[in-house]
Amino acid sequence: MAIANIRSTMAIVDLSAIQHNLRRFRTLVGPHVTIMAVVKADGYGHGALPVAKAALAAGAGWLGVAVAEEGVALREEGIRAPILVLGPNNRNQIAAAIRHGLDVVVYSRDSLEWTVETAQMQHRLARIHLKLDTGMGRIGIPVGELDQKWLSRLSHPSIEWRGLMSHMADADDPDEAPTREQLKHFLDAAEWIRQRRGDLPQWLHLANSAATLRWPDTHFNLVRVGIGLYGVAPVPGNWGLIPALTWQSRIAMVKSVVPGTSQGYGRTYHAIGYERWATVPVGYADGYFRALSNRAVILVGGRRCPVVGRVSMDQLVIRLPNTLDARIGDVVTLIGSDGGDQITANELADHAGTIAYEIVTRIGPRVPRRYLHGS
Ligand SMILES: *Cc1c(COP(=O)(O)O)cnc(C)c1O
């Protein structure tokens, strides 16, 4: 048995913020578009199950996961809502998905054959979404290869063709031309299918968070919202989203140092004058990137305190402002608000040379999650 969460470092997830964000997207897309809450990678590090429940309670109609196992885990916790496995699946994953009533993506000849074989073996219907590659170049049938053969394969009695989808490569880019082109490929393919088949599958979906915010033409009747649900804006602008995650720790030690004192591995920082330093029990093994060494700031009492020296595996050190009376046990904020100030995942990402998605999904399993409950 694991002991209770007694660590000073924790991630606090505000589920009412998740629900607020879901409703923001609802306002944006209108009443006729269904929202898929994407909860892959353990709900972008926030916890897949609590986020899924909060999102469904606030009106999400679908859940999206990356791998079958994530969907199975949600089913085993009693989630009955439709779940789409967004990523590629091997045979074992397809078998697990079909057995647990998850929708799968068909993105290649092989993926369709495996899906048909598995459905037949299990005497079940496989619910599939056909994925077209309109320019992302990752998975999907290149739009140019869509032909009559594909349509006849998809009319197999073991297949329930539920959706037609594609994925945007750069909906967040100020250059709009590539997105317009992807949208055009998608519309052309849909029209080609409609003409030959007489109708289209029930669900048409193309938009991630950025496209949902910036490209109303991509909404169709289902949008796949990930990062925005967590209150992290994928594109600049005031979208009225609230970050759901606060990452906190507490000061473990405070000391005064004389000019020239070195800090940490490699002695990459030396005290400039008489300084006060505080040790914080968070490191790169918790997901606080080593690339943030001598770059990021952490909030203490609403003040910005620079990270000095290298972030090590389990600890880091910050420099306290001379006028701040900080003590052992005081709360420090790595991501989130304190006083009038705020550190966003996007700010940390800029310092680390990455994107906010990587910051939140890498907060490690060693960091306990605490939940503030929504409605
Ligand atoms: C992750 C993912 C999404 C969600 O993307 P965000 O940018 O986080 O909104 C949507 N669709 C697919 C296929 C994905 O893999």
Tab-separated table of C-alpha atoms and ligand atoms in Angstrom:
chain	number	residue	atom	x	y	z
A	1	MET	CA	0.000	0.000	0.000
A	2	ALA	CA	1.292	3.421	-0.917
A	3	ILE	CA	1.352	5.988	1.857
A	4	ALA	CA	-0.922	9.007	1.673
A	5	ASN	CA	0.127	12.104	-0.258
A	6	ILE	CA	2.439	13.822	2.173
A	7	ARG	CA	4.668	15.557	-0.348
A	8	SER	CA	4.940	19.330	-0.381
A	9	THR	CA	4.902	19.341	-4.170
A	10	MET	CA	1.538	18.883	-5.844
A	11	ALA	CA	-0.544	19.709	-8.871
A	12	ILE	CA	-3.944	21.131	-8.054
A	13	VAL	CA	-6.504	20.642	-10.795
A	14	ASP	CA	-9.573	22.857	-10.735
A	15	LEU	CA	-12.322	20.853	-12.398
A	16	SER	CA	-14.657	23.854	-12.428
A	17	ALA	CA	-12.095	25.557	-14.718
A	18	ILE	CA	-12.319	22.534	-17.048
A	19	GLN	CA	-16.095	22.957	-17.060
A	20	HIS	CA	-15.840	26.697	-17.621
A	21	ASN	CA	-13.563	26.081	-20.621
A	22	LEU	CA	-15.888	23.424	-22.022
A	23	ARG	CA	-18.738	25.955	-21.836
A	24	ARG	CA	-16.565	28.608	-23.500
A	25	PHE	CA	-16.068	26.240	-26.430
A	26	ARG	CA	-19.795	25.470	-26.402
A	27	THR	CA	-20.564	29.196	-26.748
A	28	LEU	CA	-18.063	29.428	-29.573
A	29	VAL	CA	-19.295	26.466	-31.643
A	30	GLY	CA	-23.005	26.907	-30.937
A	31	PRO	CA	-25.581	24.337	-29.868
A	32	HIS	CA	-25.378	22.083	-32.940
A	33	VAL	CA	-21.735	21.076	-32.758
A	34	THR	CA	-20.728	18.230	-30.431
A	35	ILE	CA	-17.552	18.618	-28.405
A	36	MET	CA	-15.056	15.800	-28.011
A	37	ALA	CA	-13.012	16.307	-24.842
A	38	VAL	CA	-9.539	14.981	-25.634
A	39	VAL	CA	-8.185	13.306	-22.482
A	40	LYS	CA	-5.194	11.448	-23.914
A	41	ALA	CA	-1.886	11.321	-22.003
A	42	ASP	CA	-3.735	11.166	-18.696
A	43	GLY	CA	-5.795	14.210	-19.544
A	44	TYR	CA	-2.730	16.218	-20.628
A	45	GLY	CA	-1.242	15.457	-17.210
A	46	HIS	CA	-4.365	16.627	-15.352
A	47	GLY	CA	-5.865	13.155	-14.760
A	48	ALA	CA	-7.973	11.500	-17.471
A	49	LEU	CA	-10.808	10.186	-15.320
A	50	PRO	CA	-11.652	13.308	-13.276
A	51	VAL	CA	-11.306	15.492	-16.385
A	52	ALA	CA	-13.490	13.134	-18.439
A	53	LYS	CA	-16.209	13.139	-15.783
A	54	ALA	CA	-16.104	16.926	-15.419
A	55	ALA	CA	-16.196	17.460	-19.189
A	56	LEU	CA	-19.090	15.038	-19.705
A	57	ALA	CA	-21.038	16.668	-16.869
A	58	ALA	CA	-20.508	20.045	-18.561
A	59	GLY	CA	-21.839	18.787	-21.890
A	60	ALA	CA	-19.062	17.059	-23.826
A	61	GLY	CA	-20.522	14.369	-26.095
A	62	TRP	CA	-17.390	12.424	-26.906
A	63	LEU	CA	-14.033	11.585	-25.327
A	64	GLY	CA	-10.815	11.243	-27.304
A	65	VAL	CA	-7.802	9.172	-26.279
A	66	ALA	CA	-4.549	8.397	-28.063
A	67	VAL	CA	-4.200	4.660	-27.402
A	68	ALA	CA	-6.726	1.899	-26.795
A	69	GLU	CA	-5.452	1.254	-23.258
A	70	GLU	CA	-6.443	4.773	-22.233
A	71	GLY	CA	-9.976	4.145	-23.467
A	72	VAL	CA	-10.173	0.735	-21.780
A	73	ALA	CA	-9.130	2.325	-18.474
A	74	LEU	CA	-11.995	4.824	-18.775
A	75	ARG	CA	-14.481	2.043	-19.614
A	76	GLU	CA	-13.286	0.086	-16.579
A	77	GLU	CA	-14.048	3.127	-14.437
A	78	GLY	CA	-17.593	3.045	-15.757
A	79	ILE	CA	-17.450	5.756	-18.441
A	80	ARG	CA	-20.181	4.913	-20.979
A	81	ALA	CA	-19.821	7.910	-23.308
A	82	PRO	CA	-18.551	7.372	-26.866
A	83	ILE	CA	-14.747	7.226	-26.921
A	84	LEU	CA	-12.590	7.538	-30.033
A	85	VAL	CA	-9.037	6.177	-30.086
A	86	LEU	CA	-7.292	8.863	-32.130
A	87	GLY	CA	-3.920	7.237	-32.701
A	88	PRO	CA	-2.725	4.261	-34.717
A	89	ASN	CA	-3.472	0.831	-33.236
A	90	ASN	CA	-1.714	-2.512	-33.497
A	91	ARG	CA	-3.789	-5.709	-33.672
A	92	ASN	CA	-3.881	-6.177	-29.903
A	93	GLN	CA	-5.055	-2.623	-29.406
A	94	ILE	CA	-7.790	-3.004	-32.019
A	95	ALA	CA	-8.973	-6.179	-30.265
A	96	ALA	CA	-9.082	-4.360	-26.914
A	97	ALA	CA	-10.840	-1.356	-28.442
A	98	ILE	CA	-13.586	-3.393	-30.085
A	99	ARG	CA	-14.094	-5.549	-27.001
A	100	HIS	CA	-14.597	-2.423	-24.874
A	101	GLY	CA	-16.816	-0.567	-27.310
A	102	LEU	CA	-14.296	2.078	-28.332
A	103	ASP	CA	-14.419	3.685	-31.783
A	104	VAL	CA	-11.205	3.295	-33.778
A	105	VAL	CA	-9.618	5.246	-36.584
A	106	VAL	CA	-9.071	3.521	-39.925
A	107	TYR	CA	-6.076	5.183	-41.520
A	108	SER	CA	-4.506	2.556	-43.798
A	109	ARG	CA	-5.280	-0.685	-45.644
A	110	ASP	CA	-3.730	-2.701	-42.820
A	111	SER	CA	-5.647	-0.926	-40.109
A	112	LEU	CA	-8.906	-1.682	-41.943
A	113	GLU	CA	-8.052	-5.347	-42.513
A	114	TRP	CA	-7.095	-5.839	-38.870
A	115	THR	CA	-10.278	-4.123	-37.773
A	116	VAL	CA	-12.491	-6.294	-40.010
A	117	GLU	CA	-10.728	-9.522	-38.961
A	118	THR	CA	-10.971	-8.645	-35.285
A	119	ALA	CA	-14.624	-7.669	-35.461
A	120	GLN	CA	-15.462	-10.939	-37.221
A	121	MET	CA	-13.513	-12.946	-34.658
A	122	GLN	CA	-15.313	-11.232	-31.799
A	123	HIS	CA	-18.716	-11.368	-33.528
A	124	ARG	CA	-19.028	-7.650	-32.923
A	125	LEU	CA	-19.436	-4.540	-35.038
A	126	ALA	CA	-16.357	-2.343	-35.293
A	127	ARG	CA	-17.195	1.352	-35.117
A	128	ILE	CA	-14.756	3.239	-37.285
A	129	HIS	CA	-13.846	6.766	-38.326
A	130	LEU	CA	-12.074	7.015	-41.657
A	131	LYS	CA	-9.066	9.259	-41.376
A	132	LEU	CA	-7.872	11.176	-44.401
A	133	ASP	CA	-4.428	12.684	-44.686
A	134	THR	CA	-5.133	16.190	-45.963
A	135	GLY	CA	-1.647	17.527	-45.241
A	136	MET	CA	-0.580	16.420	-41.778
A	137	GLY	CA	1.457	13.536	-43.186
A	138	ARG	CA	1.214	11.342	-40.101
A	139	ILE	CA	-1.600	8.815	-40.287
A	140	GLY	CA	-4.485	8.759	-42.717
A	141	ILE	CA	-5.265	7.754	-46.256
A	142	PRO	CA	-3.793	10.312	-48.643
A	143	VAL	CA	-6.811	12.054	-50.182
A	144	GLY	CA	-5.563	11.138	-53.644
A	145	GLU	CA	-5.854	7.415	-52.824
A	146	LEU	CA	-9.487	7.496	-51.849
A	147	ASP	CA	-11.271	5.405	-54.483
A	148	GLN	CA	-14.254	3.147	-55.106
A	149	LYS	CA	-12.346	0.196	-53.642
A	150	TRP	CA	-12.156	1.969	-50.312
A	151	LEU	CA	-15.887	2.557	-50.342
A	152	SER	CA	-16.665	-1.087	-50.991
A	153	ARG	CA	-14.253	-2.232	-48.284
A	154	LEU	CA	-15.940	0.113	-45.843
A	155	SER	CA	-19.372	-1.356	-46.597
A	156	HIS	CA	-18.257	-4.644	-45.010
A	157	PRO	CA	-20.992	-5.972	-42.676
A	158	SER	CA	-18.593	-6.007	-39.688
A	159	ILE	CA	-17.961	-2.290	-40.061
A	160	GLU	CA	-20.099	0.538	-38.786
A	161	TRP	CA	-18.741	3.617	-40.550
A	162	ARG	CA	-19.427	6.402	-38.055
A	163	GLY	CA	-17.068	9.221	-38.910
A	164	LEU	CA	-14.941	10.973	-41.505
A	165	MET	CA	-12.018	12.914	-40.098
A	166	SER	CA	-8.687	14.572	-40.728
A	167	HIS	CA	-6.177	16.531	-38.660
A	168	MET	CA	-4.741	20.024	-39.038
A	169	ALA	CA	-0.978	20.525	-39.221
A	170	ASP	CA	-0.848	24.256	-38.488
A	171	ALA	CA	-4.208	25.680	-37.486
A	172	ASP	CA	-2.248	27.823	-35.007
A	173	ASP	CA	-0.087	29.404	-37.741
A	174	PRO	CA	-0.741	33.014	-38.801
A	175	ASP	CA	-0.218	31.858	-42.399
A	176	GLU	CA	-3.700	30.729	-43.346
A	177	ALA	CA	-3.030	29.232	-46.770
A	178	PRO	CA	-2.013	25.692	-45.694
A	179	THR	CA	-5.076	25.384	-43.458
A	180	ARG	CA	-7.379	26.548	-46.256
A	181	GLU	CA	-5.856	23.933	-48.482
A	182	GLN	CA	-6.357	21.163	-45.917
A	183	LEU	CA	-9.955	22.241	-45.455
A	184	LYS	CA	-10.505	22.199	-49.214
A	185	HIS	CA	-9.079	18.667	-49.529
A	186	PHE	CA	-11.371	17.537	-46.732
A	187	LEU	CA	-14.463	19.128	-48.277
A	188	ASP	CA	-13.652	17.699	-51.715
A	189	ALA	CA	-13.196	14.208	-50.295
A	190	ALA	CA	-16.436	14.457	-48.327
A	191	GLU	CA	-18.298	15.576	-51.445
A	192	TRP	CA	-16.785	12.724	-53.469
A	193	ILE	CA	-17.970	10.224	-50.841
A	194	ARG	CA	-21.429	11.773	-50.610
A	195	GLN	CA	-21.925	11.553	-54.363
A	196	ARG	CA	-21.002	7.901	-54.565
A	197	ARG	CA	-22.540	6.668	-51.352
A	198	GLY	CA	-25.591	8.911	-51.287
A	199	ASP	CA	-24.768	10.107	-47.785
A	200	LEU	CA	-21.956	10.723	-45.348
A	201	PRO	CA	-21.113	9.021	-42.076
A	202	GLN	CA	-22.768	10.632	-39.050
A	203	TRP	CA	-19.720	12.511	-37.734
A	204	LEU	CA	-17.489	14.887	-39.659
A	205	HIS	CA	-14.534	16.259	-37.741
A	206	LEU	CA	-11.363	18.157	-38.463
A	207	ALA	CA	-10.751	20.771	-35.756
A	208	ASN	CA	-8.380	20.647	-32.799
A	209	SER	CA	-8.425	23.475	-30.222
A	210	ALA	CA	-6.624	26.000	-32.431
A	211	ALA	CA	-8.899	25.348	-35.411
A	212	THR	CA	-11.969	25.441	-33.165
A	213	LEU	CA	-10.935	28.895	-31.955
A	214	ARG	CA	-9.765	30.338	-35.257
A	215	TRP	CA	-11.557	28.453	-38.015
A	216	PRO	CA	-15.367	28.223	-37.694
A	217	ASP	CA	-15.473	26.572	-41.141
A	218	THR	CA	-13.746	23.515	-39.674
A	219	HIS	CA	-16.321	22.796	-36.957
A	220	PHE	CA	-18.679	20.543	-38.990
A	221	ASN	CA	-20.641	18.640	-36.333
A	222	LEU	CA	-17.834	17.595	-33.983
A	223	VAL	CA	-14.710	19.367	-32.686
A	224	ARG	CA	-11.828	17.661	-30.880
A	225	VAL	CA	-10.741	19.959	-28.084
A	226	GLY	CA	-7.617	19.117	-26.098
A	227	ILE	CA	-5.268	21.825	-24.865
A	228	GLY	CA	-7.949	24.525	-24.750
A	229	LEU	CA	-10.079	22.422	-22.403
A	230	TYR	CA	-7.266	22.686	-19.873
A	231	GLY	CA	-7.263	26.459	-20.214
A	232	VAL	CA	-4.027	26.689	-22.142
A	233	ALA	CA	-4.452	28.871	-25.214
A	234	PRO	CA	-2.929	27.264	-28.337
A	235	VAL	CA	-2.972	30.594	-30.157
A	236	PRO	CA	-2.432	34.119	-28.829
A	237	GLY	CA	-5.580	35.996	-27.940
A	238	ASN	CA	-7.987	36.448	-25.106
A	239	TRP	CA	-10.273	33.437	-25.412
A	240	GLY	CA	-11.669	33.567	-21.894
A	241	LEU	CA	-10.110	30.253	-20.946
A	242	ILE	CA	-9.041	29.519	-17.361
A	243	PRO	CA	-5.946	27.397	-16.692
A	244	ALA	CA	-7.071	24.357	-14.697
A	245	LEU	CA	-3.685	23.420	-13.329
A	246	THR	CA	-1.714	24.981	-10.501
A	247	TRP	CA	1.663	23.475	-9.677
A	248	GLN	CA	2.882	24.224	-6.197
A	249	SER	CA	5.557	23.243	-3.747
A	250	ARG	CA	6.881	24.560	-0.438
A	251	ILE	CA	10.227	25.987	0.557
A	252	ALA	CA	12.406	23.292	2.144
A	253	MET	CA	15.342	25.483	3.220
A	254	VAL	CA	16.323	29.139	3.222
A	255	LYS	CA	19.885	30.396	3.459
A	256	SER	CA	21.922	33.582	3.156
A	257	VAL	CA	25.010	33.451	0.988
A	258	VAL	CA	28.002	35.706	0.478
A	259	PRO	CA	28.983	37.146	-2.916
A	260	GLY	CA	30.513	34.535	-5.188
A	261	THR	CA	28.840	31.514	-3.616
A	262	SER	CA	28.175	28.917	-6.301
A	263	GLN	CA	24.965	27.083	-6.838
A	264	GLY	CA	24.354	23.498	-7.934
A	265	TYR	CA	25.853	21.051	-10.393
A	266	GLY	CA	28.425	22.586	-12.651
A	267	ARG	CA	28.398	25.821	-10.576
A	268	THR	CA	26.538	27.630	-13.335
A	269	TYR	CA	25.444	30.458	-11.026
A	270	HIS	CA	27.393	32.577	-8.506
A	271	ALA	CA	25.812	34.969	-6.025
A	272	ILE	CA	26.301	38.514	-7.238
A	273	GLY	CA	25.942	40.159	-3.832
A	274	TYR	CA	24.663	39.037	-0.461
A	275	GLU	CA	21.719	36.898	-1.478
A	276	ARG	CA	19.063	34.693	0.050
A	277	TRP	CA	18.302	31.406	-1.605
A	278	ALA	CA	15.461	28.981	-1.086
A	279	THR	CA	15.574	25.287	-1.915
A	280	VAL	CA	12.423	23.823	-3.459
A	281	PRO	CA	11.853	20.043	-3.572
A	282	VAL	CA	11.033	19.839	-7.284
A	283	GLY	CA	13.289	18.643	-10.090
A	284	TYR	CA	13.360	17.424	-13.638
A	285	ALA	CA	12.199	13.979	-12.502
A	286	ASP	CA	8.957	15.724	-11.525
A	287	GLY	CA	8.765	17.315	-14.962
A	288	TYR	CA	10.356	20.670	-14.174
A	289	PHE	CA	12.646	20.741	-17.181
A	290	ARG	CA	16.397	21.024	-16.720
A	291	ALA	CA	16.268	23.469	-19.623
A	292	LEU	CA	14.607	25.907	-17.190
A	293	SER	CA	17.890	26.215	-15.249
A	294	ASN	CA	18.871	29.900	-14.822
A	295	ARG	CA	15.845	30.880	-16.938
A	296	ALA	CA	12.465	30.347	-15.326
A	297	VAL	CA	10.935	32.183	-12.393
A	298	ILE	CA	8.809	30.845	-9.550
A	299	LEU	CA	6.267	32.859	-7.553
A	300	VAL	CA	6.728	33.264	-3.803
A	301	GLY	CA	4.294	35.561	-2.033
A	302	GLY	CA	3.264	36.935	-5.421
A	303	ARG	CA	6.889	37.873	-6.262
A	304	ARG	CA	8.905	36.512	-9.188
A	305	CYS	CA	11.976	34.617	-7.977
A	306	PRO	CA	14.497	33.428	-10.553
A	307	VAL	CA	15.656	29.809	-10.659
A	308	VAL	CA	19.410	30.010	-10.018
A	309	GLY	CA	21.831	27.297	-11.049
A	310	ARG	CA	20.846	24.001	-12.569
A	311	VAL	CA	17.581	22.278	-11.906
A	312	SER	CA	18.596	18.880	-10.560
A	313	MET	CA	16.599	15.673	-10.539
A	314	ASP	CA	14.693	16.347	-7.339
A	315	GLN	CA	15.474	19.879	-6.202
A	316	LEU	CA	16.044	23.375	-7.434
A	317	VAL	CA	17.073	26.686	-5.911
A	318	ILE	CA	15.551	30.141	-6.317
A	319	ARG	CA	16.851	33.580	-5.361
A	320	LEU	CA	14.561	35.472	-3.015
A	321	PRO	CA	14.062	39.229	-3.303
A	322	ASN	CA	15.842	40.995	-0.414
A	323	THR	CA	12.578	42.501	0.745
A	324	LEU	CA	10.687	39.211	0.908
A	325	ASP	CA	10.486	37.470	4.248
A	326	ALA	CA	10.079	33.913	2.969
A	327	ARG	CA	10.371	30.923	5.298
A	328	ILE	CA	10.477	27.184	5.309
A	329	GLY	CA	7.066	25.798	4.438
A	330	ASP	CA	5.943	28.824	2.418
A	331	VAL	CA	4.042	27.933	-0.738
A	332	VAL	CA	5.796	28.508	-4.060
A	333	THR	CA	3.967	28.478	-7.402
A	334	LEU	CA	5.664	26.928	-10.424
A	335	ILE	CA	2.581	27.211	-12.661
A	336	GLY	CA	-0.450	29.241	-11.652
A	337	SER	CA	-1.413	32.496	-9.955
A	338	ASP	CA	-0.202	34.045	-6.739
A	339	GLY	CA	-1.016	37.574	-5.679
A	340	GLY	CA	-1.548	39.553	-8.856
A	341	ASP	CA	0.942	37.575	-10.900
A	342	GLN	CA	0.686	34.399	-12.930
A	343	ILE	CA	3.037	31.882	-14.519
A	344	THR	CA	1.449	30.040	-17.412
A	345	ALA	CA	2.488	26.761	-18.996
A	346	ASN	CA	3.110	28.832	-22.132
A	347	GLU	CA	5.630	31.010	-20.255
A	348	LEU	CA	7.545	27.981	-18.979
A	349	ALA	CA	7.441	26.486	-22.459
A	350	ASP	CA	9.040	29.624	-23.925
A	351	HIS	CA	11.874	29.413	-21.387
A	352	ALA	CA	12.408	25.708	-22.087
A	353	GLY	CA	12.228	26.015	-25.880
A	354	THR	CA	9.130	23.848	-26.143
A	355	ILE	CA	5.331	24.097	-26.185
A	356	ALA	CA	2.874	24.182	-23.292
A	357	TYR	CA	1.588	20.705	-24.281
A	358	GLU	CA	4.963	19.236	-23.330
A	359	ILE	CA	5.140	21.151	-20.062
A	360	VAL	CA	1.782	19.890	-18.754
A	361	THR	CA	2.011	16.333	-20.051
A	362	ARG	CA	5.426	15.820	-18.492
A	363	ILE	CA	4.472	16.650	-14.916
A	364	GLY	CA	5.477	13.293	-13.523
A	365	PRO	CA	3.594	10.574	-11.683
A	366	ARG	CA	5.612	11.448	-8.553
A	367	VAL	CA	3.646	14.693	-8.278
A	368	PRO	CA	0.345	14.012	-6.473
A	369	ARG	CA	-2.763	15.515	-8.126
A	370	ARG	CA	-5.371	17.167	-5.939
A	371	TYR	CA	-8.788	18.000	-7.309
A	372	LEU	CA	-11.000	20.970	-6.701
A	373	HIS	CA	-14.407	19.762	-7.704
A	374	GLY	CA	-16.728	21.351	-10.199
A	375	SER	CA	-20.460	20.863	-10.541
B	1	LIG	C1	-4.404	15.505	-29.606
B	1	LIG	C2	-5.344	15.579	-30.718
B	1	LIG	C3	-6.341	16.563	-30.736
B	1	LIG	C4	-6.424	17.683	-29.715
B	1	LIG	O1	-5.490	18.671	-30.050
B	1	LIG	P1	-5.361	20.040	-29.208
B	1	LIG	O2	-4.424	20.845	-29.994
B	1	LIG	O3	-4.805	19.639	-27.874
B	1	LIG	O4	-6.730	20.597	-29.096
B	1	LIG	C5	-7.261	16.536	-31.765
B	1	LIG	N1	-7.196	15.586	-32.732
B	1	LIG	C6	-6.243	14.635	-32.751
B	1	LIG	C7	-6.221	13.633	-33.843
B	1	LIG	C8	-5.290	14.606	-31.754
B	1	LIG	O5	-4.337	13.665	-31.785
